[in-house]
PDB file of C-alpha atoms and ligand atoms in Angstrom:
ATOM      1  CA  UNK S   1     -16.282  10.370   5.246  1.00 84.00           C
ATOM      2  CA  UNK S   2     -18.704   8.310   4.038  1.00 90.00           C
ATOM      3  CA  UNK S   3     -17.917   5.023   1.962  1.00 97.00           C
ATOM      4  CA  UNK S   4     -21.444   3.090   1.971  1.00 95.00           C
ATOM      5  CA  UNK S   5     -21.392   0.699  -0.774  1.00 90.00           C
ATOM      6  CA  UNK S   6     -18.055   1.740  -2.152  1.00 98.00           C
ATOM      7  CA  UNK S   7     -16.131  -1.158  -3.628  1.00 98.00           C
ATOM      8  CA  UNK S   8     -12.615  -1.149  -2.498  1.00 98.00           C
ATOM      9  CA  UNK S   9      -9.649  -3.571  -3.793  1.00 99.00           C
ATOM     10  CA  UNK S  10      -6.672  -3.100  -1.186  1.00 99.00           C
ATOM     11  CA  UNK S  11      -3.480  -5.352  -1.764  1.00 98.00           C
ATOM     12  CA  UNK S  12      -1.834  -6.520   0.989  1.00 98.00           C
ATOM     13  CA  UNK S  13      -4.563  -6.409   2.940  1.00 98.00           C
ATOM     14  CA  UNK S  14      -4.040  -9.720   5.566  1.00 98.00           C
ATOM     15  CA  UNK S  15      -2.296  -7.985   7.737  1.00 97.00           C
ATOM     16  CA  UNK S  16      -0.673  -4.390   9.128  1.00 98.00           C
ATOM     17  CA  UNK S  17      -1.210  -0.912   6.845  1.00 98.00           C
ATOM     18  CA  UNK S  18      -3.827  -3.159   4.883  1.00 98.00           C
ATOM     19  CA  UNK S  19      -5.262  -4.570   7.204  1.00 98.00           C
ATOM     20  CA  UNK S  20      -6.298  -1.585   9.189  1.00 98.00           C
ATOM     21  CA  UNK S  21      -7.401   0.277   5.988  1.00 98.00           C
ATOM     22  CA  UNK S  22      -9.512  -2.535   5.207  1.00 98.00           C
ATOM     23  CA  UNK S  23     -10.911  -2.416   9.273  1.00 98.00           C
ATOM     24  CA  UNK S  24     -11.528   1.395   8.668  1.00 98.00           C
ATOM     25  CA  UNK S  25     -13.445   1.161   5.289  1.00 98.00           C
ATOM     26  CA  UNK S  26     -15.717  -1.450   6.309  1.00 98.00           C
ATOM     27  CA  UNK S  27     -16.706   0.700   9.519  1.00 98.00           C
ATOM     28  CA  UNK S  28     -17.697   2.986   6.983  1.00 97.00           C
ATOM     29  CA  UNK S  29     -19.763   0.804   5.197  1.00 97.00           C
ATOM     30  CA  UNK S  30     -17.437  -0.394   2.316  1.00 98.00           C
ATOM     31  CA  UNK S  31     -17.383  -3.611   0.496  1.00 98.00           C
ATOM     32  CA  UNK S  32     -13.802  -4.849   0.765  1.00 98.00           C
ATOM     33  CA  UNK S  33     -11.976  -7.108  -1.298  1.00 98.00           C
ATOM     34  CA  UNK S  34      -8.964  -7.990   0.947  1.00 98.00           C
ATOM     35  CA  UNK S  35      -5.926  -9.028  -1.403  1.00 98.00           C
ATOM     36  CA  UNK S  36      -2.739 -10.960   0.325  1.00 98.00           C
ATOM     37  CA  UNK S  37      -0.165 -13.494  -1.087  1.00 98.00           C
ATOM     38  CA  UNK S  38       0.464 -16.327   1.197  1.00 98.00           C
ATOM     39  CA  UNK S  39      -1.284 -15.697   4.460  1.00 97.00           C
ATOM     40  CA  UNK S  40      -4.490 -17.262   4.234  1.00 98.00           C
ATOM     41  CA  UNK S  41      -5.267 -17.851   8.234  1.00 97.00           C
ATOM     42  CA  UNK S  42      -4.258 -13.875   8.597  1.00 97.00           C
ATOM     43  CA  UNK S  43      -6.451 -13.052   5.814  1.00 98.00           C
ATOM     44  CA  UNK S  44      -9.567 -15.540   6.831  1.00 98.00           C
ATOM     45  CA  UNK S  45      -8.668 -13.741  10.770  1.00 98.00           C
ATOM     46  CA  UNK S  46      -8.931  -9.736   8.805  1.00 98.00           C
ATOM     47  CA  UNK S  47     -12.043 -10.893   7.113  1.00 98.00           C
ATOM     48  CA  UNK S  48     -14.154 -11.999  10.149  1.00 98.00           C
ATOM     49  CA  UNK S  49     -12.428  -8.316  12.103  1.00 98.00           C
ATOM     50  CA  UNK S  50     -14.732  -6.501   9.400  1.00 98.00           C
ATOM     51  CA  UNK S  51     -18.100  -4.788  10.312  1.00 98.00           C
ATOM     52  CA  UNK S  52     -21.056  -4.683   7.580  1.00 97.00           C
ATOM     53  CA  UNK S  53     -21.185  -7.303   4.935  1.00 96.00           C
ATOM     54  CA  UNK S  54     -20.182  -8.171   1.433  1.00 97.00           C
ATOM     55  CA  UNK S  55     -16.731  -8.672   1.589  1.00 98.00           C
ATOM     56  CA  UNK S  56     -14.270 -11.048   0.419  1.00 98.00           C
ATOM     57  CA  UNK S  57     -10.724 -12.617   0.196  1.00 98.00           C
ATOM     58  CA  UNK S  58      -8.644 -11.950  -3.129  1.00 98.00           C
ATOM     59  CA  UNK S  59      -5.527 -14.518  -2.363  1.00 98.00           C
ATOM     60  CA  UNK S  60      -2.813 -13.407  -5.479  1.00 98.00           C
ATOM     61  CA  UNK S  61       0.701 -12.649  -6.038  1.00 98.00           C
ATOM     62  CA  UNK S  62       0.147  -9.725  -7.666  1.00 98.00           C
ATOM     63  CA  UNK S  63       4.399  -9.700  -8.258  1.00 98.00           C
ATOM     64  CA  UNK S  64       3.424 -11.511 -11.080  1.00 98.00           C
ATOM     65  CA  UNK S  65       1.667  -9.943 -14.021  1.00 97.00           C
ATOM     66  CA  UNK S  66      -0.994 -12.476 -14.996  1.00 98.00           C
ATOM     67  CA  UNK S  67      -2.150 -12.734 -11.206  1.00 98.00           C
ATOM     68  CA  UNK S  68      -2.195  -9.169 -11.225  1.00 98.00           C
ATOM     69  CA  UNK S  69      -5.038  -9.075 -14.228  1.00 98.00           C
ATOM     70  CA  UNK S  70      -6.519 -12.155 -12.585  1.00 98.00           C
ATOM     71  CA  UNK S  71      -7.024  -9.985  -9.469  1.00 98.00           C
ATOM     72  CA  UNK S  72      -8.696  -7.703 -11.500  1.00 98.00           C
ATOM     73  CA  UNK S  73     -11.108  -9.775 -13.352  1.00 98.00           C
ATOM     74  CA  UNK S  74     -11.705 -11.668 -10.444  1.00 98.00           C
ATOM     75  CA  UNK S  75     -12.659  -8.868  -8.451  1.00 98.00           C
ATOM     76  CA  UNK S  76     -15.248  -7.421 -11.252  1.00 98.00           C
ATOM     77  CA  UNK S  77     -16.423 -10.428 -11.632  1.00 98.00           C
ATOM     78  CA  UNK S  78     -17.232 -10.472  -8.241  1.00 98.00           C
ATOM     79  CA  UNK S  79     -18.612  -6.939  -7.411  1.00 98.00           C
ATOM     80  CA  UNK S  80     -19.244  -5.467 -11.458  1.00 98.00           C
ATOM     81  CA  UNK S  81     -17.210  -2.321 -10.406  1.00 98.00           C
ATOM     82  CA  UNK S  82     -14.176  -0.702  -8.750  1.00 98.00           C
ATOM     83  CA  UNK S  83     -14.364   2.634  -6.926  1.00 98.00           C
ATOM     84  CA  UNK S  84     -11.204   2.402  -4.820  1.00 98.00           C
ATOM     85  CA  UNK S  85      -8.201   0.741  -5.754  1.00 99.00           C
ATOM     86  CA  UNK S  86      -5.487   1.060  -2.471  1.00 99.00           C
ATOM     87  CA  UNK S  87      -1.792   0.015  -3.475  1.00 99.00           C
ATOM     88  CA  UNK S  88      -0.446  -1.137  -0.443  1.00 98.00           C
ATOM     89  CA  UNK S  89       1.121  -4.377  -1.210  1.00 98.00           C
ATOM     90  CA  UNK S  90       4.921  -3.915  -0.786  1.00 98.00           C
ATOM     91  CA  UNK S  91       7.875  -5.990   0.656  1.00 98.00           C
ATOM     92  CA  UNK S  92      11.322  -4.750   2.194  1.00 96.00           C
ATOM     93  CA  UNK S  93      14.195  -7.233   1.441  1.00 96.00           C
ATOM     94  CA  UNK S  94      17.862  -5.862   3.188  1.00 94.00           C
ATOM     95  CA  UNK S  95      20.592  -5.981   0.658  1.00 97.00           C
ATOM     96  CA  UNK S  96      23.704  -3.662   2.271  1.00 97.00           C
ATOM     97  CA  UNK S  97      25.627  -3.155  -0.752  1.00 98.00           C
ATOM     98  CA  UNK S  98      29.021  -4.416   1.486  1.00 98.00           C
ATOM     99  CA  UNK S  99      27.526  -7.666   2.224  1.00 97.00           C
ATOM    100  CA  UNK S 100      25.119  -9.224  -0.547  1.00 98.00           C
ATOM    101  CA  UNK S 101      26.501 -11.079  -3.642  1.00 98.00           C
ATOM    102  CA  UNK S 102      25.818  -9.575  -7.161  1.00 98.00           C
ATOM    103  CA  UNK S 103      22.956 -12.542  -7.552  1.00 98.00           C
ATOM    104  CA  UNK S 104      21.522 -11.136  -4.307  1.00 98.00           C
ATOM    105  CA  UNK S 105      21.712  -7.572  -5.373  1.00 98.00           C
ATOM    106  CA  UNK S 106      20.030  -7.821  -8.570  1.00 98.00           C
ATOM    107  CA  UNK S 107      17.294 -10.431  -7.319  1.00 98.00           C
ATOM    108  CA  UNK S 108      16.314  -7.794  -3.930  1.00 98.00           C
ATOM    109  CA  UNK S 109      16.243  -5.170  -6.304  1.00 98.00           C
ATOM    110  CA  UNK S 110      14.152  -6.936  -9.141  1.00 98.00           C
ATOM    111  CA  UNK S 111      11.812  -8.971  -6.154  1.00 98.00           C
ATOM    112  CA  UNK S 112      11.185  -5.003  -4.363  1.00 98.00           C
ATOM    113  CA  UNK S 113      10.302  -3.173  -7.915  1.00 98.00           C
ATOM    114  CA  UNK S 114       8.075  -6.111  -9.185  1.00 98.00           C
ATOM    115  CA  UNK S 115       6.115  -5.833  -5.879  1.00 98.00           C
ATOM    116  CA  UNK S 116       6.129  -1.945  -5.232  1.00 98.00           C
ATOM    117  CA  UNK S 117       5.960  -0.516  -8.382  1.00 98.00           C
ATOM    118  CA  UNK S 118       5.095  -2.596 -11.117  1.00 98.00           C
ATOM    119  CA  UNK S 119       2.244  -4.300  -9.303  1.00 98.00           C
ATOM    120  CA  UNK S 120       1.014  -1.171  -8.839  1.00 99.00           C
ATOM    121  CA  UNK S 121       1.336   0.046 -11.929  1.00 99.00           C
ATOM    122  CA  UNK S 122      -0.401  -3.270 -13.373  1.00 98.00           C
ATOM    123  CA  UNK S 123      -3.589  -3.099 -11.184  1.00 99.00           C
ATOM    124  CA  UNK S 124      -3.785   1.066 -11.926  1.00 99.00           C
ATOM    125  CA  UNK S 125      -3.915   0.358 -15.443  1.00 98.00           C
ATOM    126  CA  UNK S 126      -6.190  -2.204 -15.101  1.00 98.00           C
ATOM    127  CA  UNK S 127      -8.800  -0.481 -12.083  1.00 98.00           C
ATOM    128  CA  UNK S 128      -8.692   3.001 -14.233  1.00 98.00           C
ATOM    129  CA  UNK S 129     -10.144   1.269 -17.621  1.00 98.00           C
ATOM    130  CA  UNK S 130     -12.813  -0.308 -15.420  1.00 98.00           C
ATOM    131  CA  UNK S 131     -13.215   3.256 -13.294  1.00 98.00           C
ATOM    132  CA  UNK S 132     -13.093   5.232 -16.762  1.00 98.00           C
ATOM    133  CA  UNK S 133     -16.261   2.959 -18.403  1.00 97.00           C
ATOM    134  CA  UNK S 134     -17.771   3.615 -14.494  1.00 97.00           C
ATOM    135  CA  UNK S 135     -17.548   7.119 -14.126  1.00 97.00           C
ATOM    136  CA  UNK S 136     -14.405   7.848 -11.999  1.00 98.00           C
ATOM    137  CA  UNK S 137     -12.105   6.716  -8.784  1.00 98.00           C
ATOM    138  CA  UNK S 138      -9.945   6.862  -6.011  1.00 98.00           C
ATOM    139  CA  UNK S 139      -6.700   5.049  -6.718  1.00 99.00           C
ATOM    140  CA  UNK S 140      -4.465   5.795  -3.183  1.00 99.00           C
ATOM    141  CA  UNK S 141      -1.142   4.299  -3.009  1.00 99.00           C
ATOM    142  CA  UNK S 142       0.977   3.555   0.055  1.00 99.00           C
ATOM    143  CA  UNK S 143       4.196   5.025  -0.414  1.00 98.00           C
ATOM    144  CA  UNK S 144       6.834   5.671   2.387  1.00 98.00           C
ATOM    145  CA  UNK S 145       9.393   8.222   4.000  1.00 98.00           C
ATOM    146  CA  UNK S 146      12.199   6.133   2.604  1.00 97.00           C
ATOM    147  CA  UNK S 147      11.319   7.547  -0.841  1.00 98.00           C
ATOM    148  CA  UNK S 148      12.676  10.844   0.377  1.00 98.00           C
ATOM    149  CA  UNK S 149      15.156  10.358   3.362  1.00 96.00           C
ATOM    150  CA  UNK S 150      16.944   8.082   1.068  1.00 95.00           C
ATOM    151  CA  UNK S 151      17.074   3.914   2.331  1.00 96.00           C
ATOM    152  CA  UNK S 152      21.097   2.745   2.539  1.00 96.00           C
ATOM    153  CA  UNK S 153      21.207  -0.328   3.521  1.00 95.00           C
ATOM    154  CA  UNK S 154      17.619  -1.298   1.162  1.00 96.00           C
ATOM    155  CA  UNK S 155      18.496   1.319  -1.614  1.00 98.00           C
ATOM    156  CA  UNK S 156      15.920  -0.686  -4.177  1.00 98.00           C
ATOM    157  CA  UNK S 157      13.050  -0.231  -1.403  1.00 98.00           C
ATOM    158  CA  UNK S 158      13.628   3.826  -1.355  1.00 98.00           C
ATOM    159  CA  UNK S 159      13.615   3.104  -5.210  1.00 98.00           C
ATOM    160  CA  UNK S 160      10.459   1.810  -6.005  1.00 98.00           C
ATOM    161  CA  UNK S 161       8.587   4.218  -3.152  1.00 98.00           C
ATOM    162  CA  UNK S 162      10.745   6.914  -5.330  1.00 98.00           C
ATOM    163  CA  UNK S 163       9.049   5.908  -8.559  1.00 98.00           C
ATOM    164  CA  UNK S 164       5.578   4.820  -7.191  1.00 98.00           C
ATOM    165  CA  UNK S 165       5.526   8.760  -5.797  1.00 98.00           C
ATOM    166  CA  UNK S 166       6.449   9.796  -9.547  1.00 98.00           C
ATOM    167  CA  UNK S 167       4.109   7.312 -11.205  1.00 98.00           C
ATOM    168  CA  UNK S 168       1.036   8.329  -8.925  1.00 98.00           C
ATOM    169  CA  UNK S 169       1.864  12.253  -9.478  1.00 98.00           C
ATOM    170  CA  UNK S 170       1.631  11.521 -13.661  1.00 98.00           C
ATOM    171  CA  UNK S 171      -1.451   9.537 -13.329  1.00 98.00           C
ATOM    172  CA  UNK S 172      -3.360  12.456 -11.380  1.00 98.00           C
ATOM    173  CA  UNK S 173      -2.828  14.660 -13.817  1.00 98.00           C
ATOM    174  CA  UNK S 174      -3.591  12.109 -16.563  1.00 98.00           C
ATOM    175  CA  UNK S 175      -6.787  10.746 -15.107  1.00 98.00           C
ATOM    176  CA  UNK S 176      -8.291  13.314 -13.822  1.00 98.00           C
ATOM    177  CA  UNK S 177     -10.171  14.321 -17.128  1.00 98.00           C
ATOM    178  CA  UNK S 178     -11.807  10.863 -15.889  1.00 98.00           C
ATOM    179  CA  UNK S 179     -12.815  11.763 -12.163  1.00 98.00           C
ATOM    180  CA  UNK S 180     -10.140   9.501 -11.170  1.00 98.00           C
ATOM    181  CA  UNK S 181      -8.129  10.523  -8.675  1.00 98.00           C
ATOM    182  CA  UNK S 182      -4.916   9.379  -7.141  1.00 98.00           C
ATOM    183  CA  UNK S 183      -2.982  10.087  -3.721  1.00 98.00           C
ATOM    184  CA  UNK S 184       0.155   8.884  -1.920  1.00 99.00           C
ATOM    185  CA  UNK S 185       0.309   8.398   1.303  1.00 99.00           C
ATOM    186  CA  UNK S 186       4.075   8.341   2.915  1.00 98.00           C
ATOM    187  CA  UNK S 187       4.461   6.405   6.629  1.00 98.00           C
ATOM    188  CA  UNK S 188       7.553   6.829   8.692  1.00 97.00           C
ATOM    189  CA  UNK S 189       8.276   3.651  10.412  1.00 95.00           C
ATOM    190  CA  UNK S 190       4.737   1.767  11.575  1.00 97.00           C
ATOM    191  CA  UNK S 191       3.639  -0.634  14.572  1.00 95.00           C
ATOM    192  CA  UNK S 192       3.535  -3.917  11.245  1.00 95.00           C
ATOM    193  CA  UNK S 193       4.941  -6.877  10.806  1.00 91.00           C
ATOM    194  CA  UNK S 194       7.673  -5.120   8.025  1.00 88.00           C
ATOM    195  CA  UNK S 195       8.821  -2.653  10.701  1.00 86.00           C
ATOM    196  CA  UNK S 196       9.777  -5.502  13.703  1.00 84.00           C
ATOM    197  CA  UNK S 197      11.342  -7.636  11.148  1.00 82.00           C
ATOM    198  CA  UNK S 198      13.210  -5.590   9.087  1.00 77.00           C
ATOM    199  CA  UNK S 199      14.788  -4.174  12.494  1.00 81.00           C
ATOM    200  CA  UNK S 200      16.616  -6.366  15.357  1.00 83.00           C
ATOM    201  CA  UNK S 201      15.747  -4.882  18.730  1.00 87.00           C
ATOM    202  CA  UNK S 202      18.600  -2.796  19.415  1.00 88.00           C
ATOM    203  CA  UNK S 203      17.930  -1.162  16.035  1.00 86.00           C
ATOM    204  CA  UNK S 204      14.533  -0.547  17.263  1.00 87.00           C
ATOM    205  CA  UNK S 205      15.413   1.281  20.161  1.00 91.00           C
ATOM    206  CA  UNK S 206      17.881   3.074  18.583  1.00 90.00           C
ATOM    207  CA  UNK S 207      15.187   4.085  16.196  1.00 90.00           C
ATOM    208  CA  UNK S 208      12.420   4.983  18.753  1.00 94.00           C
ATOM    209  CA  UNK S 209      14.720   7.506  20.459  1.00 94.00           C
ATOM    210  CA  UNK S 210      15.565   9.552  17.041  1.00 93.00           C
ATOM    211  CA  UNK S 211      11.564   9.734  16.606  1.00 96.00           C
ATOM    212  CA  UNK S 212      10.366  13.275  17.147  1.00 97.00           C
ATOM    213  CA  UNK S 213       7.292  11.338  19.194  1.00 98.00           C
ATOM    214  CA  UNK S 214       9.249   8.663  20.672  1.00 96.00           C
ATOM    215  CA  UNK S 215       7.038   6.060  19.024  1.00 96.00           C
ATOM    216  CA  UNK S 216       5.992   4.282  15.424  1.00 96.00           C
ATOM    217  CA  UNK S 217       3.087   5.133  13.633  1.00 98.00           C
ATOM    218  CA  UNK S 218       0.183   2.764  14.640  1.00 98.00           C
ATOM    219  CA  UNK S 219      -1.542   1.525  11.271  1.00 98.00           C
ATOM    220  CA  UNK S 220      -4.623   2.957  12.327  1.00 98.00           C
ATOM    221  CA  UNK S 221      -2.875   6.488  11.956  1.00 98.00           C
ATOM    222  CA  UNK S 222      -1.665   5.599   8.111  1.00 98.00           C
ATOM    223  CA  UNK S 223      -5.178   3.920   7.791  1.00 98.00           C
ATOM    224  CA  UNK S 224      -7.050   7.527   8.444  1.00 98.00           C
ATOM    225  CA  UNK S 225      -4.780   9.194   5.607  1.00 98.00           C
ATOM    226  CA  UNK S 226      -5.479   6.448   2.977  1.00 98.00           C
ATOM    227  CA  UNK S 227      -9.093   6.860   3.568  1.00 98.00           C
ATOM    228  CA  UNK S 228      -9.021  10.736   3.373  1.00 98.00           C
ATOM    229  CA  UNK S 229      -7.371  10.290   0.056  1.00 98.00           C
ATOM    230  CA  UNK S 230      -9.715   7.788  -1.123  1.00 98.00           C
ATOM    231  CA  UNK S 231     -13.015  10.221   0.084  1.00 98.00           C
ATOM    232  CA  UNK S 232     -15.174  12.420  -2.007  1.00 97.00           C
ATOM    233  CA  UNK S 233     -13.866  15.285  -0.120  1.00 97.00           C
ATOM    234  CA  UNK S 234     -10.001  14.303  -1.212  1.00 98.00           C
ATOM    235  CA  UNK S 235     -10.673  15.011  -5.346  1.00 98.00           C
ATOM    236  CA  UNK S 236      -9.043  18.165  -5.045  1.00 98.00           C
ATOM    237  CA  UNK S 237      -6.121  16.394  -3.154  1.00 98.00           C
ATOM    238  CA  UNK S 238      -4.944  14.525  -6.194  1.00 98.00           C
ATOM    239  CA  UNK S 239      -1.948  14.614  -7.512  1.00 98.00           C
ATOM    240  CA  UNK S 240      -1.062  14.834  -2.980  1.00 98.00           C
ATOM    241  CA  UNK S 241       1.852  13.194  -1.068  1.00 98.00           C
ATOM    242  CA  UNK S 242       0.873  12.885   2.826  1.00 98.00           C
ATOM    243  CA  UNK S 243       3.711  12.413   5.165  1.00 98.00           C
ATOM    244  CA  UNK S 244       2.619  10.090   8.302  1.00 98.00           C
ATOM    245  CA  UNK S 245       6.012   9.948  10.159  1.00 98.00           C
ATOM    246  CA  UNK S 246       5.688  11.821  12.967  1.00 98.00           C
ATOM    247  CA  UNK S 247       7.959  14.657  12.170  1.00 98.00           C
ATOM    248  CA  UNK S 248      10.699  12.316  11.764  1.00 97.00           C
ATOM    249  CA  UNK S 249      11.845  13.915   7.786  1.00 97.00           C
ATOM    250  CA  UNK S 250      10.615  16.724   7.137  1.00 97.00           C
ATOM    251  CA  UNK S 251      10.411  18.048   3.656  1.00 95.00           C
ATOM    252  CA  UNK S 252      10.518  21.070   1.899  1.00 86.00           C
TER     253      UNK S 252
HETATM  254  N1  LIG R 301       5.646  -0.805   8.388  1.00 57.57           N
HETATM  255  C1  LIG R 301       6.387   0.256   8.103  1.00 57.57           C
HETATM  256  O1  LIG R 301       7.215   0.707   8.914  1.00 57.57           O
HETATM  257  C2  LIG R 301       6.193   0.975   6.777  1.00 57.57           C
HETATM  258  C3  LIG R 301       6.794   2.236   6.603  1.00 57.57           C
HETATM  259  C4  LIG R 301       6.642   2.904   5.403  1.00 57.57           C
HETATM  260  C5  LIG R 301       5.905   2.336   4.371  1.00 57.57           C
HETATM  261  N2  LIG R 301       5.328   1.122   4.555  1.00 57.57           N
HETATM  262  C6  LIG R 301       4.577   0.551   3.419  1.00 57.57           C
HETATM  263  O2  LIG R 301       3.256   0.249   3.828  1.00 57.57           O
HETATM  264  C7  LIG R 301       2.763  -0.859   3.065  1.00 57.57           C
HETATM  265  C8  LIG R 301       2.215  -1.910   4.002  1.00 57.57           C
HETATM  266  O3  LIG R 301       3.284  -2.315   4.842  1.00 57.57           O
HETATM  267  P1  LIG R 301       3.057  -3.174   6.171  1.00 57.57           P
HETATM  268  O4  LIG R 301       4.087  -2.729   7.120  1.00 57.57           O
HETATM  269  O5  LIG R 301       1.642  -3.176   6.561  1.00 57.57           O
HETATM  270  O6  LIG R 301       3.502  -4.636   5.603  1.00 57.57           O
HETATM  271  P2  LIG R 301       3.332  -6.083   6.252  1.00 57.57           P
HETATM  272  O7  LIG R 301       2.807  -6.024   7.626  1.00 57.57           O
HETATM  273  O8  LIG R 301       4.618  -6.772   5.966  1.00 57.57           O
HETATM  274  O9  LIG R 301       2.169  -6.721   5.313  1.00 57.57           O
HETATM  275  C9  LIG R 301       2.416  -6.840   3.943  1.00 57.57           C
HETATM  276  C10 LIG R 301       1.140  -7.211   3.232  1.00 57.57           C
HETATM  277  O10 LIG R 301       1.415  -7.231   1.808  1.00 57.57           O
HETATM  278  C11 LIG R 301       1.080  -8.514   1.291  1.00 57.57           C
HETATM  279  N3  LIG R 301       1.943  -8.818   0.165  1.00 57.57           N
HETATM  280  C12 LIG R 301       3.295  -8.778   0.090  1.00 57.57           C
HETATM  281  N4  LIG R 301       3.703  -9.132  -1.134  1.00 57.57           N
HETATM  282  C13 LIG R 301       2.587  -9.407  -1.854  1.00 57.57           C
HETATM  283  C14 LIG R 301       2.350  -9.854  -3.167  1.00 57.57           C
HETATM  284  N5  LIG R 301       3.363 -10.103  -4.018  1.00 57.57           N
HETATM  285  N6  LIG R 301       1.074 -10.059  -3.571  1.00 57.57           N
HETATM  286  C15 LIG R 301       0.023  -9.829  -2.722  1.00 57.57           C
HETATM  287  N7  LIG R 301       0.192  -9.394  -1.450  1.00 57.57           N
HETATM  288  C16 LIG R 301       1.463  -9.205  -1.034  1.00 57.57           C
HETATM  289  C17 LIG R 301       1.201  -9.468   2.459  1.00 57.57           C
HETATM  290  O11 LIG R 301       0.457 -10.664   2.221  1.00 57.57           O
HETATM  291  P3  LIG R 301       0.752 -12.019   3.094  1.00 57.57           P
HETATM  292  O12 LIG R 301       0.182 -11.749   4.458  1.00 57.57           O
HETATM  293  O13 LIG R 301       0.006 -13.101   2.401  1.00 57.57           O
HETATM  294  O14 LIG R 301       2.226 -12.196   3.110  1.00 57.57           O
HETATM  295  C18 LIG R 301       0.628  -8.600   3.594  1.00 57.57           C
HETATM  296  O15 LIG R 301      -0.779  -8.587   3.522  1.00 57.57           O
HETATM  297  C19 LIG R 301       3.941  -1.348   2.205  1.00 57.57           C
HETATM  298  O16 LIG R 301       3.831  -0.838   0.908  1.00 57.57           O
HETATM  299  C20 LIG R 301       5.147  -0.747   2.908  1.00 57.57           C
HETATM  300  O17 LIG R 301       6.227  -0.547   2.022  1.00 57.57           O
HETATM  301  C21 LIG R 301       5.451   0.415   5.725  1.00 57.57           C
END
């Protein structure tokens, strides 16, 4: 796979899934724009990590619709195109249905699907008029098992993976008149930042003995799927869902 000169916007890119997407892209001679919220010493730290040149911090909450377009401009401003746009921004907030308030409830649930799904639906809408006037695109998103396995005690987490699945399977078919094509890729639990703190320690062992391979994904492993989806090779892909969870759910 070969991504020289390839201009790639990946949210969420300070740290974890993001960050080693945006570590394998550049080793493939990509120009990265590294999109985060809040973490700017993580993000400075990712940039510095990446080989080749030409690449640059996007620092946006791209929860919020106006940053989201901002992010946009901002980046074309920047590099005059976008051939890759990776959704992998996404936040997991607990809210056990036994436990949380009403107010809780309803702001986990609106927080998750701003972040998860509309965010990425903002910045697709955006990156495919730009990719439409350029020619054509990769748009991967990062999706996850929860989606399918069901998530009980974060039920609007497994939501918005649900609907970002659905959303990215309507845009293949839609854009790919205009060369643009669009993959999910679905991780089991993963070696990040969201997996350790989501999960106290017993939970984690608990966890790591029900896994098929007795171990998380490392993001590297998610990284190599997000970047097949995003090749040349991959156009015939679209419309895909790849599982990265070890064997852990199994689909039909
Ligand atoms: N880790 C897992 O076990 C797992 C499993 C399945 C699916 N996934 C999915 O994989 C993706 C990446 O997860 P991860 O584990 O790598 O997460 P992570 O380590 O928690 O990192 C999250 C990244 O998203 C950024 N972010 C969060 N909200 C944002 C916002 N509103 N605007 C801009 N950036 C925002 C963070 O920026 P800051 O650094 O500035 O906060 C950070 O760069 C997510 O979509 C997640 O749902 C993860």
């Amino acid at each position: 796979m070969n991504f020289k000169d390839k201009t790639i916007l990946i949210s969420g890119a300070s740290r974890g899934i993001g960050k080693a997407a945006a570590i394998a892209f550049a080793s493939k001679g990509a120009k990265v724009g590294i999109n985060y919220r809040t973490q700017t010493i993580e993000a400075k730290k990712t940039l510095k990590e990446l080989q080749g040149s030409g690449h640059q911090l996007f620092k946006r909450d791209i929860s919020k619709k106006d940053e989201a377009k901002a992010l946009i401009t901002d980046f074309l401003q920047h590099y005059g195109k976008i051939d890759i746009l990776v959704n992998n921004a996404g936040i997991a907030i607990p809210h056990k249905i036994e436990d949380v308030s009403f107010d809780a409830w309803s702001s986990a649930w609106e927080t998750t699907l701003q972040t998860n799904l509309l965010a990425a639906a903002n910045l697709s809408f955006l990156a495919s008029q730009a990719m439409i006037n350029s020619g054509g695109g990769h748009i991967v998103n990062v999706s996850s098992r929860g989606a399918f396995r069901g998530e009980p005690d974060q039920p609007a987490y497994g939501a918005s993976k649900a609907g970002l699945n659905a959303m990215s399977q309507s845009l293949a078919k839609k854009l790919a008149p205009f060369k643009i094509y669009v993959g999910v890729v679905a991780p089991g639990f993963t070696e990040t930042d969201m997996a350790t703190e989501t999960l106290s320690t017993s939970e984690q062992q608990k966890m790591l003995k029900e896994l098929p391979l007795r171990r998380m994904a490392k993001p590297e492993e998610v990284a190599h799927a997000i970047l097949f989806l995003a090749s040349d090779e991959a156009a015939y892909s679209t419309g895909a869902i790849i599982d990265v969870n070890g064997a852990s759910y199994l689909r039909s």
